[in-house]
């Protein structure tokens, strides 16, 4: 994939307010790229900088290797879907979609009506051309805005929180449709959103922004599994943070030949016995891998150059690979992050796990498909949030119930 | 409590609520209008009014060319005043809406109302001072040597009436246009530019069409009262600048022919109504596409 948009050292000030700080960003052709962040983080400003509605105070914006410094929005190869959709109220649906064609001398006048109908059909609004724009529902307006932008075949389609005005059902539906549409037209999409789930579902890559800076830029899986900073981890999904202490750094060989991993009791899991819950836990950690965790870990350790031993408050020692920690690992205090769904509550009669500890249920939040437990564990400063799938036959525990909590070294992230 | 009594209660409440405005409307709007309509079908018999039904007044208006001429001139002057006022008001409203920072907008609107702080008569006399034979404009132009004789076409004719009225009605045109411009979603203008239009073509394709209801409103607000204005032509129009309203006044007060004056008023009113209806219809058309 070739680089389509290059931002280098982009800064934007509004008076004394520093809205964008040294943004370096490369977006490839055909990519579905998301700018994710809380409100006021500068993601919309960045999108408007790319569209040309805002100038930059410093830095360069290049689209297709062309400097956009003095190029007004109407001459950029970008089109935008506005948050309010900005459907022209005095025009019909077809007139809205055809709006941008007037300045396109490369498209024959006779071909325009056909193109409009084609564009409307693409967004499942075929036959709506004659309707008045104000008579449309929110979802339909959004489709008109999409058709209006895509009919011009821009190099980049900019989407400014396009789904935020829709209800949940409609939003989920449009997410899938947008992905399908993007694959179909092959245009680079840049999506601005504050909804982390939306960004994870839709994007090839995500840039997480905080206070005018890019906190992390990665594909959704890396972003979720290896957040580089605590605020990224907190913003995307839920994460438990525990105080910990790195007590040892060792080469990969030493670790595999050394003492068995802490808390692991070899032989207690009969290899051939089908244990639904174990499979469930393993699935959560690494989708696709079957129950045999030991060889998996050994392989990972062998491939990684170094292994760290971390002593986690209340949970005990864990052995983790250095790529679960920030670069330049060293001994000393760290914060250990664990996602709620990588923890598990062991129900009555279930096999012991590599690591487990007793706890007491402090809070239960029932979501239907999932139950979120806050579990208090001795010596852990605050209750751990644990997400459990409500599988068949699995009870929902009550507040105050004693339980066993299982966890895995590979799910830990150090900060 | 039965349904019957509660309905009666509602009805009595409705009567009490509507009663006062109804009486008010009848006394102040319907009765005077009815009186004029009635008078227009009567005849003046020297000092007394002959109350037998007659169409003589309308016949006279149709037969004497002076009335048609005056009415035509009135409509033309009002039309020009309206066009000048609205065309000049639009940029002012546009500037306040798009280029004045939001916190200063009310200050600007306040400044626009300053001319209203003095009496209309005083403003008319000020225009006399400005436009007069030895007025500000003439003496100024002579001083700088652009002209040798004072200009005479700027006072005591139709031009003077147009200038004075256009100035007086400017705020009435600015405000409705300003209000619709304020309501235009700015992202629509960005969307237009994003779709390839320049700022200028965006104005003609988006801003102007969306502001038409305000323009039509301004046209009506300026046009309707200027047709009936008689103070300005009386003071600024000279002999050749008299309008239909002056004739109505003359009929009522000088010639003591109230029935003919009333008939003239009715004819003028019908003309204005016809023209206003055209604009209301146009406004409907513009409004149709909007919420």
XYZ file of C-alpha atoms in Angstrom:
706
model
C 0.000 0.000 0.000
C 1.296 3.418 -0.893
C 1.287 6.324 1.473
C -1.552 8.658 0.636
C -1.608 11.226 3.415
C 1.474 12.424 5.230
C 1.304 14.814 8.139
C 4.636 16.025 9.456
C 5.048 18.067 12.606
C 1.523 19.466 12.408
C 0.726 21.983 15.125
C -2.422 24.036 15.520
C -3.019 26.904 17.896
C -6.263 28.707 18.594
C -4.895 31.812 20.223
C -2.880 30.373 23.067
C -4.716 27.049 23.045
C -2.550 24.291 21.608
C -5.074 22.098 19.785
C -2.670 19.842 17.865
C 0.833 19.020 19.083
C 3.484 17.722 16.685
C 1.252 15.331 14.820
C 3.129 12.898 12.578
C 0.819 10.629 10.709
C 0.983 8.513 7.588
C -2.174 7.050 6.151
C -1.956 4.497 3.393
C -4.115 4.308 0.292
C -7.181 2.127 0.747
C -6.899 2.081 4.507
C -9.738 2.428 6.990
C -8.106 4.712 9.507
C -9.698 5.977 12.709
C -8.927 8.934 14.915
C -10.134 7.961 18.352
C -10.170 10.032 21.485
C -12.275 11.744 24.123
C -14.066 14.960 23.220
C -11.745 17.918 22.941
C -8.694 15.811 22.097
C -8.263 17.446 18.703
C -9.429 14.580 16.500
C -12.032 16.651 14.683
C -9.549 19.508 14.313
C -7.115 17.085 12.726
C -9.789 15.887 10.316
C -10.630 19.475 9.428
C -6.954 20.169 8.841
C -6.872 17.312 6.338
C -10.093 18.556 4.715
C -8.686 22.075 4.496
C -11.221 23.834 6.722
C -8.494 24.654 9.219
C -5.014 25.839 8.412
C -1.996 24.603 10.332
C 0.143 26.790 12.575
C 3.210 24.700 11.752
C 3.983 21.534 9.824
C 2.974 20.134 6.473
C -0.001 18.196 5.149
C 0.684 16.180 2.023
C -1.949 14.289 0.056
C -0.615 12.152 -2.812
C 2.787 13.831 -2.373
C 1.270 17.250 -2.972
C 1.654 19.953 -0.333
C -1.824 21.105 0.695
C -0.658 24.347 2.321
C -2.488 26.723 -0.019
C -5.092 24.365 -1.392
C -8.651 25.300 -0.368
C -11.142 22.559 0.578
C -12.902 22.698 -2.787
C -9.684 21.769 -4.580
C -8.578 18.925 -2.304
C -9.075 15.293 -3.279
C -11.034 14.791 -0.072
C -14.725 14.708 0.698
C -16.344 14.808 4.053
C -19.378 13.363 5.779
C -20.255 15.916 8.420
C -21.422 15.079 11.894
C -24.697 16.879 11.208
C -24.639 15.351 7.685
C -25.133 18.896 6.286
C -27.842 17.833 3.851
C -29.015 20.871 1.890
C -32.582 21.403 3.073
C -33.689 23.316 -0.010
C -32.804 20.513 -2.411
C -34.169 17.056 -3.116
C -32.210 13.915 -2.342
C -31.040 13.618 -5.948
C -30.057 17.296 -6.075
C -28.080 16.829 -2.891
C -26.219 13.850 -4.293
C -25.581 15.641 -7.595
C -24.407 18.832 -5.851
C -20.704 18.260 -6.354
C -21.016 17.078 -9.947
C -21.619 20.578 -11.283
C -17.966 21.526 -11.043
C -16.792 18.227 -12.510
C -16.175 18.832 -16.192
C -14.820 15.294 -16.501
C -18.278 13.820 -15.952
C -20.655 14.290 -18.887
C -23.932 16.005 -18.058
C -25.888 13.190 -19.671
C -24.232 10.619 -17.409
C -25.024 12.451 -14.179
C -28.574 11.274 -13.577
C -27.398 7.682 -13.938
C -24.491 8.252 -11.563
C -26.805 9.763 -8.957
C -29.141 6.790 -9.098
C -26.171 4.437 -8.934
C -24.806 6.242 -5.879
C -28.193 6.131 -4.190
C -28.490 2.425 -4.892
C -25.036 1.874 -3.413
C -26.287 3.257 -0.092
C -29.602 1.404 -0.407
C -31.624 4.520 -1.198
C -32.552 3.673 -4.786
C -35.719 5.477 -5.857
C -35.469 8.117 -3.127
C -34.102 10.779 -5.499
C -37.256 12.875 -5.748
C -37.861 13.083 -2.012
C -37.359 16.312 -0.128
C -34.210 16.144 1.947
C -35.934 17.199 5.166
C -38.329 14.264 4.972
C -35.535 11.745 5.639
C -34.708 9.924 8.864
C -31.308 10.219 10.529
C -29.971 7.025 8.984
C -31.204 8.019 5.546
C -29.610 11.448 5.820
C -26.358 9.791 6.645
C -26.608 7.605 3.566
C -27.360 10.641 1.412
C -24.283 12.362 2.839
C -22.239 9.268 2.000
C -23.610 9.025 -1.531
C -23.016 12.743 -2.057
C -19.366 12.385 -1.119
C -18.662 9.034 -2.778
C -20.177 10.005 -6.134
C -17.178 12.331 -6.580
C -14.774 9.396 -6.136
C -12.467 11.225 -3.732
C -9.094 9.801 -2.784
C -10.018 10.190 0.850
C -13.393 10.142 2.542
C -13.436 11.940 5.871
C -16.113 10.907 8.341
C -16.719 13.147 11.333
C -18.512 11.036 13.962
C -20.994 9.912 11.330
C -22.750 7.386 13.542
C -23.013 9.313 16.776
C -26.501 10.633 16.014
C -27.951 7.185 15.359
C -29.472 4.796 17.867
C -27.524 1.718 18.943
C -29.146 -0.777 16.569
C -28.823 1.553 13.603
C -25.234 2.362 14.559
C -24.196 -1.275 14.618
C -25.929 -1.836 11.310
C -24.236 1.163 9.704
C -20.827 0.097 11.036
C -21.044 -3.103 9.074
C -22.391 -1.284 6.031
C -19.606 1.256 6.143
C -16.957 -1.462 6.259
C -18.590 -3.219 3.333
C -18.844 0.041 1.420
C -15.221 0.891 2.054
C -14.087 -2.489 0.758
C -16.357 -2.082 -2.245
C -15.186 1.385 -3.314
C -11.580 0.962 -2.159
C -11.356 4.604 -1.054
C -9.295 5.583 1.987
C -11.642 6.294 4.888
C -10.649 8.426 7.844
C -13.137 8.136 10.667
C -13.309 10.379 13.686
C -14.994 8.780 16.662
C -15.071 8.865 20.438
C -16.516 5.357 20.542
C -13.686 2.882 21.091
C -15.830 -0.076 20.136
C -16.716 1.550 16.830
C -13.053 2.217 16.100
C -12.059 -1.366 16.961
C -14.810 -2.855 14.834
C -14.232 -0.749 11.749
C -10.612 0.220 11.421
C -7.481 -1.183 9.860
C -5.496 1.167 12.055
C -6.390 3.498 14.885
C -4.667 6.605 16.217
C -5.663 7.294 19.801
C -5.472 10.985 20.632
C -5.233 12.773 23.949
C -4.978 16.549 24.391
C -3.806 17.201 20.864
C -1.288 14.379 20.746
C -1.314 10.901 19.299
C -1.008 8.508 22.232
C -0.688 5.338 20.177
C -1.172 4.319 16.576
C -1.689 0.623 15.837
C -4.032 -1.942 14.422
C -7.056 -2.663 16.646
C -5.719 -5.924 18.073
C -2.327 -4.560 19.059
C -3.975 -1.481 20.465
C -6.272 -3.563 22.617
C -3.812 -6.209 23.695
C -0.665 -4.154 24.073
C -1.667 -0.613 24.923
C 1.502 1.438 25.268
C 0.315 3.691 28.035
C -2.077 3.613 30.909
C -4.369 6.251 29.411
C -4.644 4.302 26.162
C -5.462 1.179 28.158
C -8.034 3.057 30.199
C -9.641 4.640 27.160
C -9.943 1.453 25.134
C -11.913 -1.206 26.917
C -11.704 -1.781 30.644
C -8.537 -2.635 32.484
C -7.631 -3.480 36.058
C -4.436 -1.885 37.325
C -2.397 -3.447 40.109
C 0.829 -2.295 41.664
C 3.704 -4.632 40.920
C 7.442 -5.029 41.222
C 9.801 -6.347 38.565
C 12.071 -8.634 40.568
C 14.115 -10.367 37.876
C 15.101 -10.029 34.233
C 16.373 -13.136 32.499
C 17.227 -14.477 29.088
C 14.663 -16.737 27.483
C 16.729 -19.896 27.929
C 17.102 -19.480 31.666
C 13.416 -19.064 32.183
C 12.372 -22.170 30.298
C 15.024 -24.303 31.932
C 14.505 -22.780 35.347
C 11.830 -23.298 37.934
C 8.299 -23.981 36.751
C 6.180 -20.905 36.252
C 4.900 -19.546 39.516
C 1.642 -21.002 40.752
C 1.623 -23.674 38.112
C 1.039 -27.160 39.414
C 2.198 -29.612 36.755
C 0.124 -32.692 36.260
C -3.034 -31.392 37.834
C -4.645 -30.882 34.440
C -5.117 -34.230 32.737
C -4.134 -33.491 29.140
C -6.948 -35.374 27.458
C -9.743 -34.350 29.678
C -12.114 -31.934 28.053
C -12.511 -29.013 30.325
C -14.972 -26.538 28.970
C -13.951 -23.785 31.301
C -10.275 -24.162 30.614
C -10.968 -23.969 26.899
C -13.067 -20.918 27.554
C -10.276 -19.192 29.439
C -7.693 -20.103 26.838
C -9.982 -18.863 24.087
C -10.218 -15.527 25.753
C -6.470 -15.157 25.962
C -5.569 -16.381 22.518
C -8.508 -17.117 20.246
C -7.956 -20.292 18.297
C -5.449 -21.961 20.568
C -6.680 -25.118 22.218
C -6.321 -26.075 25.820
C -2.650 -26.967 25.974
C -1.227 -23.798 27.417
C 2.162 -25.129 28.521
C 3.750 -25.698 25.142
C 2.327 -22.419 23.936
C 4.018 -20.477 26.698
C 7.259 -22.334 26.220
C 7.285 -21.504 22.536
C 6.599 -17.874 23.206
C 9.327 -17.689 25.818
C 11.808 -19.344 23.507
C 11.050 -16.869 20.741
C 11.384 -13.830 22.981
C 14.791 -12.573 23.954
C 14.010 -11.921 27.585
C 11.600 -12.824 30.300
C 10.713 -10.752 33.326
C 9.529 -11.862 36.709
C 6.924 -9.584 38.203
C 5.614 -9.705 41.710
C 2.003 -8.510 41.621
C 0.335 -7.231 44.776
C -2.057 -9.880 46.064
C -1.677 -12.191 43.062
C 1.907 -13.334 43.412
C 4.739 -13.770 40.908
C 4.304 -13.939 37.165
C 6.694 -14.586 34.328
C 6.099 -12.421 31.330
C 7.708 -11.709 27.997
C 9.373 -8.306 27.567
C 7.021 -7.369 24.764
C 4.281 -7.222 27.355
C 6.171 -4.330 28.919
C 7.352 -0.946 27.696
C 10.736 -0.876 26.011
C 13.832 -0.718 28.196
C 12.505 -2.993 30.907
C 14.206 -2.610 34.241
C 13.755 -3.691 37.818
C 11.451 -1.734 40.088
C 7.869 -0.585 40.529
C 5.399 -1.015 37.686
C 1.673 -0.921 37.097
C 0.270 -4.227 35.913
C -2.796 -4.155 33.689
C -5.244 -7.040 33.295
C -8.313 -6.931 31.071
C -11.511 -8.133 32.815
C -12.149 -10.822 30.207
C -8.680 -12.360 30.650
C -9.519 -13.089 34.262
C -11.881 -15.911 35.086
C -13.934 -17.050 38.034
C -13.634 -20.804 38.581
C -16.937 -22.375 39.414
C -17.568 -25.292 41.726
C -15.691 -28.437 40.812
C -13.589 -26.860 38.140
C -9.956 -27.725 37.732
C -7.342 -25.506 39.346
C -5.484 -23.198 37.007
C -1.885 -22.115 36.654
C -2.565 -19.115 38.830
C -5.505 -18.810 41.090
C -6.448 -17.089 44.272
C -9.509 -16.887 46.493
C -11.774 -13.841 46.411
C -15.133 -12.483 47.478
C -17.692 -11.020 45.064
C -18.146 -7.326 45.809
C -20.388 -6.204 42.971
C -22.350 -7.919 40.190
C -23.411 -6.185 36.976
C -25.521 -8.366 34.728
C -25.463 -7.545 30.982
C -27.376 -10.522 29.641
C -24.633 -12.121 27.581
C -21.967 -11.192 30.121
C -21.732 -10.663 33.838
C -19.180 -8.225 35.244
C -18.002 -9.042 38.750
C -15.966 -6.869 41.044
C -14.032 -9.348 43.158
C -12.154 -8.442 46.296
C -8.893 -10.369 46.715
C -6.723 -10.300 49.790
C -3.830 -7.800 49.483
C -5.121 -6.440 46.130
C -5.744 -2.705 46.713
C -9.035 -2.451 44.822
C -11.513 -5.070 43.636
C -10.694 -6.651 40.275
C -13.276 -6.429 37.524
C -13.856 -9.796 35.894
C -16.019 -10.371 32.839
C -17.621 -13.787 32.507
C -19.664 -15.087 29.635
C -23.025 -16.398 30.795
C -22.621 -19.888 29.374
C -25.256 -22.602 29.738
C -25.385 -23.963 33.265
C -23.127 -21.280 34.678
C -24.691 -19.501 37.658
C -24.564 -15.775 38.294
C -22.867 -15.330 41.642
C -24.310 -13.116 44.325
C -22.623 -10.322 46.191
C -20.637 -11.760 49.080
C -20.106 -15.155 47.456
C -16.657 -16.679 47.833
C -14.983 -17.641 44.576
C -11.707 -18.649 42.967
C -10.115 -16.261 40.468
C -7.845 -17.600 37.720
C -5.396 -15.507 35.761
C -2.663 -16.012 33.190
C 0.819 -14.535 32.760
C 0.296 -13.884 29.074
C -2.617 -11.541 29.608
C -0.619 -9.079 31.685
C 0.551 -5.732 30.383
C 3.126 -3.656 32.245
C 3.152 0.130 32.314
C -67.654 16.111 38.015
C -69.397 15.121 34.811
C -67.914 15.466 31.361
C -70.569 18.002 30.479
C -69.652 20.493 33.157
C -65.932 20.174 32.522
C -66.515 20.914 28.858
C -68.538 23.949 29.786
C -65.753 25.020 32.063
C -63.284 24.664 29.221
C -65.599 26.642 26.992
C -66.028 29.439 29.469
C -62.296 29.536 29.945
C -61.819 29.750 26.193
C -64.327 32.592 25.982
C -62.622 34.451 28.791
C -59.207 33.966 27.206
C -60.253 34.871 23.688
C -62.765 37.567 24.599
C -60.395 40.433 25.267
C -58.214 39.990 22.176
C -61.331 39.443 20.120
C -62.918 42.713 21.227
C -59.568 44.407 20.750
C -59.225 43.069 17.215
C -62.764 44.011 16.287
C -62.496 47.547 17.657
C -59.055 48.342 16.312
C -58.915 46.393 13.065
C -62.312 45.318 11.796
C -64.378 48.426 12.664
C -62.068 50.998 11.005
C -61.659 48.792 7.959
C -65.394 48.215 7.775
C -65.997 51.975 8.084
C -63.674 52.656 5.155
C -65.332 49.995 3.035
C -68.737 51.433 3.936
C -67.701 55.024 3.190
C -66.351 54.007 -0.195
C -69.865 53.049 -1.284
C -71.415 56.335 -0.115
C -71.294 59.758 -1.715
C -70.398 63.248 -0.548
C -73.298 65.671 -0.911
C -71.726 69.049 -0.204
C -71.379 69.050 3.623
C -73.348 65.891 4.331
C -72.660 62.282 3.411
C -75.303 60.618 1.269
C -75.610 57.091 2.587
C -77.331 55.520 -0.393
C -75.296 52.741 -1.973
C -73.360 53.883 -5.037
C -70.374 52.797 -7.124
C -69.750 56.366 -8.314
C -66.488 56.694 -6.394
C -64.995 53.632 -8.059
C -66.311 54.784 -11.410
C -64.565 58.112 -10.969
C -61.302 56.433 -10.002
C -61.505 54.287 -13.119
C -62.378 57.234 -15.370
C -59.896 59.929 -14.258
C -56.338 59.107 -15.335
C -54.840 61.036 -12.378
C -55.645 58.285 -9.892
C -54.204 55.505 -12.006
C -51.127 57.648 -12.596
C -50.656 58.332 -8.877
C -51.226 54.714 -7.950
C -48.763 53.582 -10.553
C -46.200 56.087 -9.313
C -46.775 54.959 -5.726
C -46.222 51.325 -6.599
C -43.158 52.186 -8.650
C -41.627 54.299 -5.860
C -42.357 51.571 -3.317
C -40.911 48.983 -5.644
C -37.696 50.942 -6.119
C -37.456 51.736 -2.404
C -37.934 48.054 -1.602
C -35.349 46.920 -4.122
C -32.783 49.506 -3.002
C -33.408 48.835 0.675
C -33.215 45.049 0.444
C -30.186 45.054 -1.845
C -28.351 47.404 0.505
C -29.579 45.611 3.634
C -28.439 42.154 2.557
C -24.694 42.835 2.744
C -25.131 44.516 6.134
C -27.076 41.537 7.492
C -24.564 39.150 5.923
C -21.662 40.998 7.464
C -23.190 40.989 10.938
C -24.154 37.348 10.723
C -20.961 35.952 9.206
C -18.153 38.315 10.106
C -19.016 39.901 13.435
C -17.909 37.865 16.442
C -20.940 36.400 18.231
C -20.406 38.470 21.360
C -20.562 41.704 19.345
C -23.614 40.863 17.247
C -26.160 42.358 19.604
C -24.097 45.539 19.794
C -24.192 45.816 16.013
C -27.948 45.278 15.921
C -28.294 47.901 18.611
C -26.250 50.364 16.547
C -28.481 49.741 13.555
C -31.507 50.911 15.531
C -29.898 54.271 16.386
C -31.765 56.168 13.626
C -34.999 55.224 15.395
C -33.991 57.185 18.425
C -35.092 60.391 16.752
C -38.477 61.214 15.279
C -39.074 60.285 11.689
C -39.894 63.921 10.913
C -36.519 65.037 12.183
C -34.812 62.440 9.993
C -36.783 63.687 6.986
C -35.732 67.271 7.708
C -32.137 66.122 8.062
C -32.328 64.643 4.597
C -33.612 68.023 3.417
C -30.519 69.612 4.890
C -28.312 67.032 3.214
C -30.012 67.035 -0.197
C -31.135 70.698 -0.386
C -30.222 73.348 -2.974
C -27.653 74.775 -0.575
C -27.394 71.501 1.320
C -24.469 69.408 2.432
C -24.067 67.493 -0.819
C -24.405 70.452 -3.172
C -22.165 72.829 -1.228
C -19.649 70.051 -0.718
C -19.489 69.192 -4.397
C -19.240 72.876 -5.355
C -16.451 73.389 -2.832
C -14.346 70.611 -4.282
C -15.137 71.902 -7.760
C -16.896 68.832 -9.135
C -20.003 70.823 -10.074
C -20.619 74.515 -10.710
C -24.376 74.690 -10.245
C -26.188 72.958 -7.362
C -27.792 69.650 -8.387
C -31.572 69.956 -8.495
C -32.570 66.373 -9.112
C -31.902 65.287 -5.558
C -34.599 67.239 -3.710
C -38.323 67.838 -4.219
C -38.839 64.975 -6.590
C -39.283 61.223 -6.589
C -35.542 60.597 -6.101
C -35.575 62.403 -2.762
C -38.563 60.332 -1.648
C -36.764 57.123 -2.570
C -33.544 58.076 -0.766
C -35.373 59.099 2.409
C -37.596 56.033 2.529
C -34.760 53.623 1.757
C -32.817 55.042 4.687
C -35.785 54.941 7.010
C -36.670 51.326 6.276
C -33.159 49.883 6.234
C -33.354 48.323 9.737
C -36.676 46.672 8.870
C -34.963 44.931 5.986
C -31.726 44.100 7.807
C -33.344 42.340 10.750
C -35.382 39.625 8.966
C -32.482 38.851 6.630
C -30.105 38.693 9.583
C -32.388 36.263 11.390
C -32.509 33.753 8.520
C -28.777 34.045 7.908
C -28.187 33.273 11.569
C -30.253 30.117 11.256
C -28.258 28.709 8.339
C -26.215 25.741 9.513
C -22.610 26.718 8.835
C -21.688 23.127 8.044
C -23.858 23.459 4.926
C -21.467 26.109 3.638
C -18.502 23.909 4.447
C -20.200 20.969 2.770
C -20.670 23.032 -0.369
C -16.999 23.966 -0.430
C -16.056 20.409 0.339
C -18.071 19.340 -2.703
C -16.063 21.626 -4.966
C -17.812 24.984 -4.908
C -15.901 28.219 -4.337
C -16.998 30.696 -1.681
C -18.839 32.771 -4.270
C -20.685 29.887 -5.876
C -21.494 28.573 -2.402
C -23.215 31.880 -1.737
C -25.378 31.544 -4.836
C -26.105 27.839 -4.454
C -26.597 27.621 -0.706
C -26.616 30.860 1.285
C -28.869 32.908 -0.987
C -31.535 30.216 -1.551
C -31.627 29.445 2.157
C -31.978 33.124 3.043
C -34.839 33.779 0.606
C -37.556 33.589 3.276
C -35.836 36.492 5.028
C -35.502 38.422 1.791
C -39.172 37.905 0.985
C -40.072 38.954 4.517
C -37.954 42.084 4.178
C -39.591 42.883 0.849
C -43.064 42.677 2.383
C -42.104 44.650 5.469
C -40.699 47.472 3.356
C -43.120 47.417 0.463
C -46.453 47.428 2.278
C -45.967 50.465 4.516
C -44.136 52.535 1.899
C -47.112 52.373 -0.475
C -49.215 54.088 2.124
C -46.622 56.626 3.269
C -47.639 60.236 2.681
C -45.340 62.203 5.025
C -42.198 61.648 2.983
C -43.631 62.553 -0.430
C -45.378 65.529 1.169
C -42.123 66.906 2.555
C -39.561 65.628 0.050
C -41.500 65.049 -3.139
C -42.280 68.568 -4.277
C -44.975 69.026 -6.890
C -43.938 66.088 -9.047
C -43.326 63.660 -6.223
C -46.832 63.289 -4.851
C -48.138 59.771 -4.397
C -51.520 58.091 -3.978
C -51.425 58.539 -0.204
C -51.187 62.296 -0.669
C -54.270 62.197 -2.846
C -56.165 60.212 -0.218
C -55.161 62.743 2.391
C -56.237 65.591 0.116
C -59.612 63.971 -0.471
C -60.258 63.492 3.228
C -58.863 66.722 4.651
C -58.826 69.366 1.924
C -61.536 68.432 -0.558
C -63.713 67.040 2.200
C -64.650 64.033 0.058
C -64.251 61.152 2.492
C -66.141 58.622 0.295
C -63.797 59.149 -2.668
C -60.784 59.056 -0.306
C -62.071 55.815 1.166
C -62.552 54.288 -2.262
C -59.004 55.312 -3.223
C -57.710 53.717 -0.021
C -59.570 50.510 -0.838
C -58.169 50.418 -4.382
C -54.630 51.030 -3.109
C -55.107 48.347 -0.484
C -56.286 45.821 -3.062
C -53.205 46.520 -5.205
C -50.894 46.002 -2.239
C -52.762 42.851 -1.260
C -52.380 41.428 -4.761
C -48.640 42.130 -4.806
C -48.165 40.854 -1.248
C -49.969 37.631 -2.133
C -47.510 37.050 -4.965
C -44.657 37.353 -2.477
C -46.354 35.178 0.115
C -46.791 32.566 -2.588
C -43.102 32.876 -3.507
C -42.172 32.523 0.141
C -44.215 29.331 0.364
C -42.245 27.993 -2.538
C -38.964 28.763 -0.808
C -40.212 27.490 2.495
C -41.442 24.239 1.034
C -38.008 22.723 1.039
C -37.347 23.819 4.589
C -38.605 22.721 7.899
